[in-house]
Amino acid sequence: EGGMSYGEDHQLESELERRELERMAETIAEVVSSAGNPRWVLVAPQMVLPRLREALPANCRASLVEDMGADLTKEPVAKLEQRFVREG
């Protein structure tokens, strides 16, 4: 009886992470598509970047021009806009 074994617990954690990455990829694809599939840059922590990129639909990956492994969650919005937003 008792709880799950380490292997089962790790497998559940991996499945939950996979589902979350798929949800993020769907959201990214919706945003890119609604914007008319512009050229765009994907920035995500290096630990998840390859799996997130692979979870993106092909048409979304097609307009992806660069990806970089970084955690920018604490960066000020103004600095992010200066670095990534291009007009036109």
PDB file of C-alpha atoms in Angstrom, residues 23-80:
ATOM      1  CA  ARG A  23       0.052  23.974 -23.225  1.00  0.00           C
ATOM      2  CA  MET A  24       2.734  26.654 -23.464  1.00  0.00           C
ATOM      3  CA  ALA A  25       3.493  25.672 -27.067  1.00  0.00           C
ATOM      4  CA  GLU A  26      -0.221  25.897 -27.952  1.00  0.00           C
ATOM      5  CA  THR A  27      -0.474  29.352 -26.388  1.00  0.00           C
ATOM      6  CA  ILE A  28       2.643  30.558 -28.195  1.00  0.00           C
ATOM      7  CA  ALA A  29       1.298  29.180 -31.492  1.00  0.00           C
ATOM      8  CA  GLU A  30      -2.034  30.973 -30.983  1.00  0.00           C
ATOM      9  CA  VAL A  31      -0.284  34.290 -30.324  1.00  0.00           C
ATOM     10  CA  VAL A  32       2.082  33.923 -33.291  1.00  0.00           C
ATOM     11  CA  SER A  33      -0.758  32.859 -35.595  1.00  0.00           C
ATOM     12  CA  SER A  34      -3.088  35.674 -34.495  1.00  0.00           C
ATOM     13  CA  ALA A  35      -0.277  38.152 -35.208  1.00  0.00           C
ATOM     14  CA  GLY A  36       0.030  36.841 -38.778  1.00  0.00           C
ATOM     15  CA  ASN A  37       3.043  34.553 -38.227  1.00  0.00           C
ATOM     16  CA  PRO A  38       5.678  37.288 -37.952  1.00  0.00           C
ATOM     17  CA  ARG A  39       9.337  36.496 -37.424  1.00  0.00           C
ATOM     18  CA  TRP A  40       9.806  35.888 -33.713  1.00  0.00           C
ATOM     19  CA  VAL A  41      12.317  34.883 -31.028  1.00  0.00           C
ATOM     20  CA  LEU A  42      11.745  32.179 -28.409  1.00  0.00           C
ATOM     21  CA  VAL A  43      13.418  32.726 -25.043  1.00  0.00           C
ATOM     22  CA  ALA A  44      13.022  30.084 -22.353  1.00  0.00           C
ATOM     23  CA  PRO A  45      15.162  28.543 -19.640  1.00  0.00           C
ATOM     24  CA  GLN A  46      17.813  26.327 -21.249  1.00  0.00           C
ATOM     25  CA  MET A  47      16.480  23.319 -19.339  1.00  0.00           C
ATOM     26  CA  VAL A  48      13.165  23.356 -21.260  1.00  0.00           C
ATOM     27  CA  LEU A  49      14.049  25.200 -24.472  1.00  0.00           C
ATOM     28  CA  PRO A  50      14.653  22.169 -26.739  1.00  0.00           C
ATOM     29  CA  ARG A  51      11.469  20.407 -25.636  1.00  0.00           C
ATOM     30  CA  LEU A  52       9.390  23.575 -25.900  1.00  0.00           C
ATOM     31  CA  ARG A  53      10.722  24.274 -29.396  1.00  0.00           C
ATOM     32  CA  GLU A  54       9.903  20.697 -30.465  1.00  0.00           C
ATOM     33  CA  ALA A  55       6.351  21.013 -29.067  1.00  0.00           C
ATOM     34  CA  LEU A  56       5.623  24.016 -31.321  1.00  0.00           C
ATOM     35  CA  PRO A  57       3.569  23.317 -34.460  1.00  0.00           C
ATOM     36  CA  ALA A  58       5.585  23.280 -37.697  1.00  0.00           C
ATOM     37  CA  ASN A  59       4.079  26.519 -39.046  1.00  0.00           C
ATOM     38  CA  CYS A  60       5.009  28.292 -35.809  1.00  0.00           C
ATOM     39  CA  ARG A  61       8.577  26.947 -35.912  1.00  0.00           C
ATOM     40  CA  ALA A  62       8.822  28.090 -39.532  1.00  0.00           C
ATOM     41  CA  SER A  63       8.628  31.757 -38.537  1.00  0.00           C
ATOM     42  CA  LEU A  64      10.943  31.303 -35.534  1.00  0.00           C
ATOM     43  CA  VAL A  65      14.190  33.128 -36.321  1.00  0.00           C
ATOM     44  CA  GLU A  66      16.116  32.577 -33.109  1.00  0.00           C
ATOM     45  CA  ASP A  67      15.883  30.854 -29.781  1.00  0.00           C
ATOM     46  CA  MET A  68      17.939  31.445 -26.684  1.00  0.00           C
ATOM     47  CA  GLY A  69      18.211  29.781 -23.335  1.00  0.00           C
ATOM     48  CA  ALA A  70      17.648  32.388 -20.633  1.00  0.00           C
ATOM     49  CA  ASP A  71      15.391  33.057 -17.682  1.00  0.00           C
ATOM     50  CA  LEU A  72      14.119  36.598 -18.114  1.00  0.00           C
ATOM     51  CA  THR A  73      11.318  36.469 -15.531  1.00  0.00           C
ATOM     52  CA  LYS A  74      12.930  39.174 -13.375  1.00  0.00           C
ATOM     53  CA  GLU A  75      13.876  41.505 -16.219  1.00  0.00           C
ATOM     54  CA  PRO A  76      11.975  44.815 -16.332  1.00  0.00           C
ATOM     55  CA  VAL A  77       9.420  44.999 -19.143  1.00  0.00           C
ATOM     56  CA  ALA A  78      11.034  48.144 -20.562  1.00  0.00           C
ATOM     57  CA  LYS A  79      14.351  46.336 -20.907  1.00  0.00           C
ATOM     58  CA  LEU A  80      12.656  43.363 -22.622  1.00  0.00           C
TER      59      LEU A  80
END
